[in-house]
Amino acid sequence: MTGFAVAVWVDGHLSMLDQRVLPHEVISRNYYSAEETAQGIKDMVVRGAPAIGCAAAFGVAVEAFRIAKQGVPASWPAAMAPGLKLLEESRPTAVNLRWALERMRPLLTTTPPEEVPQRLLDEAQAILREDHEACMQIGRHGARVLPDTGERPITIMTHCNAGALATGGVYGTALGVVRGAVDLGRKVRVIACETRPFLQGARLTAWELLQDGIATTLITDNMAAHLMSRGVIDCVIVGSDRVAANGDAANKIGTLGHAICARRYDIPFLVAAPISTIDLQAADGSHIPIEERPASEVTHLGGKRIAAPDVAVHNPAFDVTPAELITWFVSEKGVIAEPTREKISALISS
Amino acid sequence: MTGFAVAVWVDGHLSMLDQRVLPHEVISRNYYSAEETAQGIKDMVVRGAPAIGCAAAFGVAVEAFRIAKQGVPASWPAAMAPGLKLLEESRPTAVNLRWALERMRPLLTTTPPEEVPQRLLDEAQAILREDHEACMQIGRHGARVLPDTGERPITIMTHCNAGALATGGVYGTALGVVRGAVDLGRKVRVIACETRPFLQGARLTAWELLQDGIATTLITDNMAAHLMSRGVIDCVIVGSDRVAANGDAANKIGTLGHAICARRYDIPFLVAAPISTIDLQAADGSHIPIEERPASEVTHLGGKRIAAPDVAVHNPAFDVTPAELITWFVSEKGVIAEPTREKISALISS
């Protein structure tokens, strides 16, 4: 099993693998404050909802250590407020970010002031550890509901990267299910959609799966429907950045189209995500904010212009797949078929 | 109205605008034989089914002039056979290519031998002229069936480039309908899908529409479903590379996914193509050959690797949209709603 230093604590600071340049370059960068961490999240040095949660937690810890160098502040909540705000606003869609911050925040008042930095770091490390465990469980639960293909290898299509690189560095969510199937002894082939404009599929998913020796074929996003129509795809598995209370799931732009096409061809569509991705405050998908990213992500690649000059651009980073198109929702607490408000609620309390 | 020298006769040879480097560079290249022309078609110097038909026709003419330089051959059909074969095999999906060659071929035997080169050139020029006229008619017919949006501008989504650049150099098929709507005085906004891997939408459609002052917004292909789900798209218009006898339509990879999503959101889906695109020998879409193109088109961009090393690639250049997903088929002879075998047959004989 391959592990990655997606967001880890090294020598008293946060270190993140720069996912913008993977796999062409493998570079880790250091972060010494919440401000730097927030900028790293915004610039997509780290991406993937659970990974952003881990990074933000370490960002809180590193900020506290930075502040403590000037002495213990009169009020930890006041001293930390600007950094927490920057982290919270760094990406709008992934709810794991907010979830991680909400888990860190109470410690500012419930911990003896001089122990706050270490306590925050312990909590960030706990979030990372729990993420590893959740991914393993997601993989185990998800693998059990994959369609039976008999002796034939199962072909799983995925979009974006919901792998080790999108989580705490091991297993992943959607790719956790792929690895869970491999662990069960199944022969697995993965079709990775390249995932424009940021190419997480072409760069990250293909790279991390090939390192585990899992057969992976790359396609452009717009080839998915064709392969589905030809019976090539046995199921689709994606991650999620925020699941609403009714089961609607926001995920990387392009997911919705895949879900609609999968339904047409009766192909099971799985969403794999930890419980921390569920946002009960969002009644349904219409309450999930969709981040609009810079036009240059679409018009340029590797610093070079690939589109006609002066054209206007729309660049929403996520879309929302309605619950009715989701065959299985897979979490560390188990799976639910065709998610509804009631089933989501029962899963959380289970 | 903007016109382009997509495939034109200049100074005794064929000249084609190199669409691989547009719009970053505007370069025309010269072709002096069928072999060179076939290679140009294969390499996608020229692309778009009707444009390929025009280019192939000029390729036949230039081959005859080349041969005639050595004197009139004993048998024109024998002398021309190798060149015709190369042209025919240059691209497998666009039927307009075969259609143009079948129109040229009889002239080899029905024309006095010394007049063959000029007669072939006259026919190629006629094909080009007729293409211009067909595009204007397609635009006129298609514009009439666009959804009524009252005072609100109509937002039309298109995929790939079925514009002037995909045809004889003016108006286009799908973009002919866009221009037809503008000619009727409607306010039109176009959403251009970038069209991976070759980026015909980002490079060609955006470029040619902006030259006509038509408001154009670029998106990645995987954003289409999201925009449809938010009510942004009033209709979808695409071209076609081959229409089967039952109305199934092959077009640039990604078209099928758009058609499936459009149906889910009850958005009219129009296919605009000249009658020469209809292949009665293909009973339905399953009989249309789908070209597999080189992996490097997906893994590299501008000569630079953009995907993980060693990943396998699938690169089908086209997909087939079943007739039942097509709201209107638009041709120069008029429109048909929800194409069927009977309606297609009646349209051709009309």
XYZ file of C-alpha atoms in Angstrom:
700
model
C 0.000 0.000 0.000
C 1.418 3.349 -1.080
C 1.364 6.224 1.389
C 1.874 9.911 0.638
C 2.903 12.833 2.822
C -0.171 14.805 1.752
C -0.268 16.992 4.884
C 2.081 16.005 7.698
C 3.827 17.528 10.684
C 7.594 17.705 10.219
C 10.121 19.470 12.490
C 7.590 21.781 14.068
C 5.753 22.822 10.915
C 3.242 21.636 8.334
C 4.602 20.013 5.178
C 2.444 19.406 2.103
C 3.159 17.527 -1.103
C 2.612 20.036 -3.943
C -0.165 18.361 -5.929
C -0.142 21.066 -8.606
C 3.060 19.714 -10.107
C 2.591 15.980 -9.460
C 3.572 13.620 -10.932
C 6.025 15.556 -13.103
C 7.747 16.862 -9.968
C 7.553 15.484 -6.424
C 8.053 18.461 -4.128
C 6.988 19.062 -0.523
C 6.524 22.612 0.738
C 6.649 23.977 4.282
C 3.940 26.042 5.982
C 4.623 28.090 9.121
C 1.348 29.963 9.630
C -2.407 29.751 9.061
C -2.083 32.414 6.380
C 0.455 30.392 4.409
C -1.608 27.236 4.856
C -4.791 28.968 3.686
C -2.986 30.205 0.594
C -1.708 26.673 -0.085
C -5.246 25.304 0.156
C -6.590 28.073 -2.091
C -3.854 27.489 -4.678
C -4.593 23.738 -4.592
C -1.189 22.645 -3.319
C -3.423 20.249 -1.384
C -6.876 19.303 -2.693
C -9.509 16.695 -1.996
C -12.024 17.344 0.764
C -10.626 15.040 3.491
C -7.054 16.124 2.711
C -8.096 19.776 3.002
C -9.596 18.944 6.418
C -6.288 17.429 7.595
C -4.275 20.327 6.168
C -6.518 22.902 7.844
C -6.179 21.124 11.206
C -2.399 21.228 10.959
C -2.709 24.839 9.786
C -4.444 25.663 13.076
C -1.700 23.905 15.039
C 1.133 25.639 13.197
C -0.557 29.002 13.748
C -0.737 28.347 17.510
C 2.946 27.401 17.634
C 3.759 30.570 15.671
C 1.783 32.740 18.100
C 3.230 30.965 21.169
C 6.730 31.970 20.089
C 5.784 35.511 21.233
C 4.474 34.085 24.529
C 1.074 32.727 25.550
C -1.580 35.188 24.277
C -4.093 36.818 26.631
C -6.875 35.144 24.668
C -6.285 32.163 22.405
C -9.625 32.584 20.587
C -8.848 36.248 19.869
C -5.275 35.522 18.805
C -6.348 32.673 16.549
C -9.428 34.345 15.036
C -7.734 35.918 11.960
C -5.937 32.686 11.048
C -9.050 30.569 11.531
C -11.006 32.946 9.313
C -8.419 32.723 6.516
C -8.456 28.935 6.699
C -12.253 28.800 6.738
C -12.495 31.006 3.654
C -9.759 29.286 1.664
C -12.147 26.942 -0.242
C -15.932 27.224 -0.051
C -17.256 23.828 -1.119
C -15.444 21.132 0.898
C -17.265 20.925 4.226
C -14.508 18.810 5.821
C -12.560 22.040 6.062
C -15.199 23.632 8.291
C -15.685 20.337 10.136
C -11.971 20.147 11.026
C -11.911 23.762 12.193
C -15.002 23.253 14.339
C -13.288 20.309 15.950
C -10.163 22.332 16.724
C -11.890 25.521 17.887
C -13.270 24.367 21.299
C -9.769 23.314 22.356
C -8.762 26.976 22.418
C -10.919 27.486 25.516
C -10.975 24.037 27.141
C -7.189 23.585 27.275
C -4.787 25.228 29.774
C -3.392 28.184 27.753
C 0.233 27.074 27.750
C -0.771 23.625 26.458
C -2.905 24.883 23.532
C -0.366 24.470 20.684
C 0.505 20.875 21.579
C -3.160 20.014 22.223
C -4.090 21.382 18.784
C -1.299 19.384 17.204
C -2.465 16.227 18.998
C -5.972 16.825 17.661
C -4.689 17.390 14.116
C -2.725 14.145 14.366
C -5.889 12.418 15.641
C -7.862 13.775 12.650
C -5.200 12.390 10.324
C -5.180 8.990 12.075
C -8.965 8.789 12.021
C -8.914 9.683 8.323
C -6.647 6.707 7.655
C -9.002 4.420 9.568
C -12.099 5.866 7.877
C -10.591 5.284 4.431
C -9.809 1.648 5.266
C -13.388 1.137 6.471
C -14.830 2.900 3.418
C -12.788 0.576 1.237
C -13.983 -2.483 3.087
C -17.662 -1.498 3.033
C -17.628 -0.285 -0.565
C -15.907 -3.366 -1.956
C -18.762 -5.537 -0.679
C -21.406 -3.781 -2.769
C -19.516 -3.707 -6.073
C -21.324 -5.516 -8.878
C -20.488 -9.194 -9.342
C -18.674 -9.719 -12.637
C -17.926 -13.413 -12.131
C -14.551 -14.422 -13.488
C -14.322 -11.272 -15.543
C -12.265 -8.377 -14.085
C -14.409 -5.527 -12.847
C -13.969 -2.206 -14.662
C -14.455 0.770 -12.358
C -14.620 4.316 -13.690
C -13.618 7.190 -11.444
C -13.477 10.955 -11.817
C -10.968 13.394 -10.338
C -8.836 11.982 -7.532
C -10.547 10.641 -4.441
C -7.502 8.595 -3.568
C -4.737 8.561 -1.004
C -3.730 11.982 -2.336
C -7.189 13.420 -1.618
C -7.237 12.149 1.948
C -4.709 11.687 4.711
C -2.279 9.966 2.357
C -3.378 6.342 2.355
C -6.095 4.321 0.633
C -8.481 7.164 -0.235
C -12.261 7.153 -0.457
C -13.341 6.222 -4.014
C -9.925 4.673 -4.642
C -10.217 3.123 -1.172
C -13.105 1.086 -2.588
C -10.913 0.131 -5.554
C -8.155 -0.973 -3.151
C -10.735 -2.754 -0.984
C -11.782 -4.775 -4.039
C -8.154 -5.640 -4.755
C -7.739 -6.685 -1.109
C -10.702 -9.056 -1.573
C -8.759 -10.706 -4.393
C -10.804 -9.239 -7.224
C -9.233 -8.376 -10.551
C -9.790 -4.658 -11.021
C -9.297 -2.332 -13.982
C -9.746 1.385 -13.488
C -10.841 3.915 -16.085
C -9.585 7.300 -14.887
C -11.256 10.414 -16.328
C -8.595 13.071 -16.789
C -10.738 15.707 -15.014
C -10.363 19.042 -16.704
C -9.304 21.670 -16.022
C -6.909 20.643 -13.224
C -6.235 17.109 -14.540
C -6.401 15.393 -11.154
C -7.356 12.154 -12.900
C -4.555 12.231 -15.477
C -1.914 13.387 -13.031
C -2.885 12.056 -9.612
C -5.256 9.086 -9.923
C -3.287 7.435 -12.725
C -0.033 8.013 -10.828
C -1.126 6.698 -7.470
C -2.916 3.638 -8.879
C -0.006 2.630 -11.121
C 2.262 2.736 -8.059
C -0.010 0.118 -6.507
C 0.109 -1.941 -9.713
C -3.593 -1.414 -10.457
C -4.287 -1.428 -14.221
C -5.424 2.062 -15.164
C -6.593 3.493 -18.485
C -6.853 7.225 -18.975
C -9.673 8.858 -20.932
C -10.818 12.433 -21.432
C -13.936 13.223 -19.404
C -16.112 13.354 -22.494
C -15.369 9.711 -23.400
C -17.226 8.314 -20.384
C -20.685 8.166 -21.971
C -19.293 6.389 -25.031
C -17.621 3.704 -22.912
C -20.786 3.292 -20.857
C -22.841 2.902 -24.045
C -20.474 0.141 -25.186
C -20.807 -1.828 -21.928
C -17.200 -1.239 -20.880
C -17.923 0.262 -17.433
C -19.232 -1.976 -14.613
C -19.586 0.791 -12.048
C -18.638 4.376 -11.285
C -17.110 5.462 -7.965
C -16.425 9.040 -6.964
C -15.697 10.926 -3.772
C -17.557 13.956 -2.477
C -16.712 17.400 -1.130
C -20.017 17.887 0.654
C -23.064 15.691 1.077
C -26.311 17.489 1.908
C -28.744 16.186 4.523
C -30.893 14.583 1.814
C -27.965 12.782 0.154
C -27.306 15.195 -2.716
C -23.536 15.135 -3.221
C -21.242 17.904 -4.426
C -18.119 16.648 -6.139
C -15.599 17.729 -8.760
C -17.168 19.287 -11.847
C -18.129 16.540 -14.298
C -19.486 14.137 -11.704
C -23.118 15.054 -12.415
C -22.790 14.244 -16.118
C -21.273 10.858 -15.305
C -24.112 10.118 -12.864
C -26.782 11.003 -15.428
C -25.137 8.817 -18.074
C -24.605 5.943 -15.602
C -28.326 5.976 -14.804
C -29.214 5.784 -18.497
C -27.122 2.640 -18.869
C -28.118 1.147 -15.466
C -24.555 1.314 -14.179
C -24.207 1.468 -10.365
C -23.007 4.890 -9.214
C -21.206 4.970 -5.849
C -20.276 7.992 -3.758
C -17.606 7.236 -1.146
C -16.906 9.781 1.585
C -16.308 9.961 5.322
C -19.117 11.036 7.657
C -17.297 14.353 8.095
C -18.336 15.184 4.520
C -22.013 15.240 5.460
C -23.364 18.733 6.111
C -26.714 18.530 7.913
C -26.998 22.315 7.672
C -27.394 21.966 3.899
C -30.940 20.658 3.488
C -30.240 19.698 -0.119
C -27.729 20.318 -2.893
C -29.068 23.773 -3.687
C -27.597 24.960 -0.371
C -24.054 23.870 -1.249
C -21.899 26.798 -2.446
C -20.154 26.107 -5.756
C -16.703 27.619 -6.051
C -15.913 29.580 -9.229
C -12.188 29.298 -9.977
C -9.933 31.508 -12.137
C -10.450 31.555 -15.920
C -6.766 30.877 -16.485
C -7.220 27.281 -15.266
C -9.305 26.695 -18.414
C -7.496 28.919 -20.916
C -3.921 28.015 -19.977
C -2.002 24.823 -19.329
C 1.531 24.813 -17.971
C 1.617 28.586 -18.400
C 0.760 28.333 -22.107
C -2.456 29.624 -23.643
C -4.568 26.806 -25.130
C -7.767 28.734 -25.937
C -8.658 31.548 -28.303
C -7.715 34.981 -26.927
C -10.378 37.154 -25.274
C -12.956 34.402 -24.878
C -15.063 34.604 -21.703
C -14.781 31.618 -19.347
C -16.995 29.924 -16.797
C -15.082 27.712 -14.346
C -17.254 26.174 -11.626
C -15.120 23.690 -9.685
C -17.947 21.435 -8.496
C -21.394 20.225 -9.383
C -24.156 18.547 -7.396
C -25.376 15.031 -8.093
C -28.940 14.548 -6.837
C -29.381 11.718 -4.316
C -31.739 9.876 -6.651
C -28.833 9.186 -9.045
C -26.667 7.655 -6.299
C -26.900 3.873 -6.099
C -24.796 3.525 -2.927
C -23.398 6.006 -0.456
C -20.329 4.472 1.187
C -18.972 5.748 4.513
C -16.771 4.399 7.282
C -19.950 3.549 9.196
C -21.298 1.383 6.396
C -23.228 1.765 3.138
C -26.698 2.962 2.318
C -28.561 2.234 -0.881
C -30.257 5.174 -2.598
C -29.633 7.772 0.088
C -32.510 9.757 1.568
C -32.736 12.231 4.428
C -33.894 9.455 6.774
C -31.152 7.014 5.780
C -28.419 9.674 6.045
C -29.676 10.648 9.484
C -29.774 7.005 10.623
C -26.265 6.400 9.279
C -24.822 9.310 11.256
C -26.448 8.115 14.489
C -25.446 4.494 13.938
C -19.671 37.102 -42.270
C -16.195 35.688 -41.801
C -14.808 33.333 -44.422
C -11.837 31.023 -44.108
C -9.583 29.376 -46.698
C -10.235 25.947 -45.173
C -9.485 24.029 -48.384
C -9.058 26.114 -51.537
C -7.436 25.923 -54.948
C -4.522 28.356 -55.298
C -2.015 28.576 -58.175
C -2.605 25.027 -59.372
C -2.537 23.286 -56.007
C -4.578 22.695 -52.869
C -4.043 25.055 -49.944
C -5.350 24.300 -46.457
C -5.435 26.424 -43.315
C -3.549 24.439 -40.645
C -6.242 23.967 -37.972
C -3.834 22.215 -35.607
C -2.160 25.481 -34.689
C -5.127 27.858 -34.911
C -5.698 30.380 -33.464
C -2.217 30.764 -32.044
C -0.781 30.705 -35.571
C -2.570 31.307 -38.867
C -0.695 29.268 -41.459
C -1.817 27.810 -44.807
C -0.016 24.785 -46.221
C 0.278 23.592 -49.822
C -0.623 20.114 -51.098
C 0.588 18.816 -54.464
C -0.602 15.172 -54.446
C -3.294 12.862 -53.101
C -0.715 11.348 -50.757
C 0.148 14.691 -49.195
C -3.529 15.597 -48.944
C -4.396 12.275 -47.287
C -1.637 12.833 -44.739
C -2.943 16.337 -44.066
C -6.438 14.960 -43.460
C -5.070 12.189 -41.215
C -2.999 14.677 -39.191
C -6.039 16.913 -38.821
C -4.622 19.916 -40.681
C -8.225 20.006 -41.898
C -11.048 18.495 -39.809
C -14.821 18.598 -39.724
C -16.749 16.221 -41.945
C -17.871 18.627 -44.706
C -14.428 20.290 -44.790
C -12.781 16.882 -45.163
C -15.118 16.201 -48.099
C -14.042 19.438 -49.823
C -10.355 18.782 -49.092
C -10.573 15.249 -50.477
C -12.237 16.507 -53.663
C -9.400 18.986 -54.225
C -6.969 16.205 -53.329
C -8.331 14.183 -56.229
C -7.963 17.150 -58.580
C -4.401 17.932 -57.527
C -3.470 14.268 -57.986
C -4.809 14.343 -61.568
C -2.850 17.494 -62.386
C 0.266 15.875 -60.898
C -0.193 12.762 -63.038
C -0.983 14.776 -66.197
C 2.416 16.476 -65.934
C 3.882 13.158 -67.182
C 1.280 13.048 -69.983
C -2.241 11.674 -70.162
C -2.219 8.172 -68.593
C -3.383 5.088 -70.483
C -6.101 4.614 -67.853
C -7.218 7.386 -65.522
C -8.913 4.979 -63.089
C -5.743 2.871 -62.866
C -3.477 5.892 -62.509
C -5.675 7.461 -59.846
C -6.434 4.270 -57.848
C -3.533 4.500 -55.349
C -4.226 8.154 -54.543
C -7.963 7.586 -54.210
C -7.297 4.692 -51.826
C -5.036 6.836 -49.623
C -7.648 9.576 -49.480
C -10.434 7.123 -48.710
C -8.503 5.593 -45.823
C -7.304 8.861 -44.298
C -10.153 9.131 -41.766
C -12.709 6.373 -41.163
C -15.723 8.069 -39.549
C -16.663 11.097 -41.679
C -18.787 9.772 -44.527
C -18.591 13.045 -46.469
C -15.073 11.961 -47.397
C -16.335 8.827 -49.147
C -19.274 10.769 -50.575
C -16.961 13.336 -52.196
C -14.723 10.627 -53.658
C -17.725 8.736 -55.052
C -18.827 11.929 -56.734
C -15.400 12.472 -58.317
C -14.703 8.873 -59.363
C -17.181 8.503 -62.301
C -15.622 11.549 -63.984
C -12.453 9.530 -64.565
C -14.296 7.461 -67.161
C -16.986 9.818 -68.443
C -14.640 12.668 -69.350
C -12.352 12.895 -72.428
C -8.945 11.823 -70.993
C -7.116 15.087 -71.620
C -9.894 17.052 -69.868
C -9.933 14.934 -66.694
C -7.806 17.192 -64.430
C -9.816 20.332 -65.186
C -13.129 18.446 -64.975
C -12.141 17.086 -61.521
C -11.188 20.571 -60.390
C -14.505 21.973 -61.638
C -16.312 19.284 -59.660
C -14.291 20.019 -56.504
C -15.135 23.705 -56.872
C -18.801 22.735 -57.317
C -18.669 20.665 -54.109
C -17.224 23.657 -52.270
C -19.868 26.009 -53.702
C -22.664 23.630 -52.828
C -21.276 23.322 -49.319
C -21.517 27.086 -48.901
C -25.120 27.021 -50.080
C -26.000 24.021 -47.891
C -24.595 25.753 -44.790
C -26.661 28.883 -45.465
C -29.799 26.755 -45.856
C -29.001 24.735 -42.718
C -28.648 28.004 -40.826
C -31.937 29.300 -42.144
C -33.888 26.107 -41.404
C -32.304 25.534 -38.002
C -32.854 29.061 -36.748
C -36.601 28.647 -37.221
C -36.877 25.743 -34.763
C -34.793 27.228 -31.962
C -36.723 27.582 -28.695
C -38.479 30.882 -28.119
C -36.862 32.766 -25.241
C -38.924 35.941 -25.620
C -36.924 39.073 -24.903
C -34.197 37.061 -23.188
C -31.101 36.199 -25.277
C -30.976 32.542 -26.270
C -28.042 30.560 -24.868
C -26.878 27.850 -27.253
C -24.339 25.228 -26.221
C -22.161 23.601 -28.857
C -19.468 20.964 -28.832
C -16.357 20.730 -30.997
C -16.349 22.980 -34.059
C -19.112 22.570 -36.601
C -18.507 26.033 -37.933
C -17.090 27.714 -40.999
C -13.798 25.978 -40.199
C -15.458 22.547 -40.301
C -17.087 23.144 -43.655
C -16.164 24.973 -46.843
C -15.109 28.054 -44.899
C -18.327 29.978 -44.381
C -21.255 29.790 -41.955
C -20.865 26.169 -40.850
C -23.530 23.658 -39.836
C -24.153 23.908 -36.070
C -22.641 27.386 -36.047
C -24.610 28.046 -39.242
C -27.731 27.722 -37.092
C -26.200 30.140 -34.566
C -25.489 32.599 -37.403
C -28.956 32.003 -38.816
C -30.433 33.054 -35.469
C -28.277 36.189 -35.453
C -29.463 36.930 -39.004
C -33.058 36.731 -37.747
C -32.180 39.476 -35.288
C -32.075 37.254 -32.190
C -29.679 37.944 -29.343
C -27.482 34.875 -29.090
C -24.955 33.744 -26.483
C -22.880 30.654 -27.189
C -21.431 28.262 -24.630
C -18.501 26.512 -26.359
C -17.313 23.217 -24.856
C -13.531 23.100 -25.161
C -13.641 19.586 -26.679
C -10.805 17.493 -25.382
C -8.427 16.205 -26.477
C -7.995 18.354 -29.611
C -9.623 21.503 -28.189
C -11.587 22.385 -31.317
C -14.074 24.280 -29.147
C -11.491 26.303 -27.225
C -9.353 27.027 -30.263
C -11.649 27.092 -33.281
C -15.261 27.708 -32.245
C -14.374 30.464 -29.777
C -12.067 32.069 -32.342
C -14.443 32.046 -35.291
C -17.478 33.208 -33.278
C -15.606 36.086 -31.636
C -14.563 37.274 -35.108
C -18.261 37.559 -35.914
C -18.888 39.419 -32.646
C -21.015 36.603 -31.196
C -20.732 36.452 -27.375
C -19.002 33.197 -26.504
C -18.187 31.618 -23.155
C -15.763 28.731 -22.937
C -16.276 25.795 -20.564
C -14.583 22.445 -20.137
C -16.695 19.596 -21.529
C -17.517 18.295 -18.059
C -19.244 21.552 -17.045
C -22.122 21.073 -19.487
C -24.350 18.991 -17.201
C -23.924 21.484 -14.353
C -24.975 24.416 -16.556
C -27.928 22.422 -17.869
C -28.990 21.582 -14.301
C -28.942 25.293 -13.450
C -31.149 26.252 -16.403
C -28.422 28.168 -18.226
C -28.634 26.304 -21.556
C -31.650 26.837 -23.843
C -30.577 24.356 -26.489
C -27.662 22.283 -27.732
C -26.535 22.249 -31.376
C -23.854 19.982 -32.785
C -22.725 18.826 -36.205
C -22.294 15.243 -37.324
C -19.647 13.171 -39.095
C -22.032 10.432 -40.196
C -25.775 9.969 -39.793
C -27.055 6.387 -40.077
C -30.193 5.507 -42.013
C -32.238 5.471 -38.789
C -31.030 8.903 -37.650
C -28.338 7.788 -35.166
C -25.587 10.419 -35.460
C -21.846 10.010 -34.981
C -20.119 13.175 -33.867
C -17.049 14.293 -31.914
C -16.482 12.344 -28.711
C -18.505 13.900 -25.892
C -21.618 14.562 -27.950
C -23.448 11.506 -26.576
C -22.989 12.628 -22.964
C -24.351 16.074 -23.805
C -27.366 14.509 -25.537
C -28.144 12.275 -22.535
C -27.886 15.215 -20.125
C -29.946 17.477 -22.408
C -32.732 14.890 -22.406
C -32.730 14.731 -18.609
C -33.292 18.484 -18.437
C -35.690 18.624 -21.416
C -33.328 20.803 -23.429
C -33.770 20.607 -27.229
C -30.839 18.813 -28.875
C -30.216 19.682 -32.541
C -27.962 17.912 -35.021
C -27.110 20.047 -38.066
C -25.458 18.414 -41.082
C -25.704 18.389 -44.861
C -27.470 15.524 -46.647
C -24.022 14.257 -47.730
C -23.466 13.241 -44.088
C -26.243 10.653 -44.254
C -24.993 7.121 -44.905
C -27.880 4.876 -45.935
C -25.495 1.909 -45.954
C -25.232 2.205 -42.173
C -28.548 0.824 -40.922
C -27.945 2.291 -37.475
C -25.172 3.749 -35.342
C -23.621 0.369 -34.575
C -22.473 0.219 -38.208
C -20.499 3.471 -38.005
C -16.761 2.867 -37.520
C -15.305 4.811 -34.593
C -11.771 6.035 -35.166
C -9.241 5.381 -32.380
C -6.619 8.149 -32.392
C -3.082 8.213 -30.948
C -2.637 8.140 -27.152
C -0.353 11.161 -27.309
C -3.333 13.404 -28.116
C -4.570 12.707 -24.576
C -1.273 12.478 -22.683
C 0.476 15.455 -24.269
C -0.422 19.044 -25.053
C 1.786 21.303 -27.122
C 4.463 18.599 -27.018
C 4.471 18.527 -23.199
C 3.357 15.546 -21.140
C 0.279 16.348 -19.022
C -0.549 12.848 -17.718
C 1.201 10.366 -15.449
C 3.898 8.368 -17.288
C 3.118 4.847 -18.514
C -0.655 5.100 -18.138
C -2.691 3.280 -20.800
C -4.969 5.468 -22.911
C -8.202 5.025 -24.803
C -8.831 7.743 -27.406
C -11.974 7.195 -29.487
C -12.523 10.287 -31.621
C -16.299 9.962 -32.002
C -19.381 8.609 -30.303
C -22.873 7.827 -31.547
C -25.965 9.659 -30.318
C -29.078 7.506 -30.764
C -31.810 9.094 -32.891
C -34.241 9.049 -29.973
C -32.152 11.711 -28.195
C -32.209 14.063 -31.185
C -34.956 16.685 -31.027
C -34.344 18.097 -34.514
C -32.190 17.018 -37.434
C -31.389 20.063 -39.534
C -30.259 19.758 -43.163
C -30.184 22.013 -46.201
C -33.414 20.343 -47.349
C -35.230 21.250 -44.148
C -35.677 19.960 -40.618
C -37.168 16.791 -39.194
C -38.321 16.339 -35.623
C -37.188 13.185 -33.827
C -35.564 11.480 -36.806
C -36.584 7.962 -37.809
C -35.676 5.754 -40.750
C -38.840 6.842 -42.571
C -38.333 10.546 -41.979
C -34.667 10.410 -43.022
C -35.604 8.567 -46.190
C -38.359 11.082 -46.987
C -35.984 13.993 -46.356
C -33.425 12.668 -48.815
C -36.046 12.177 -51.554
C -37.674 15.576 -50.924
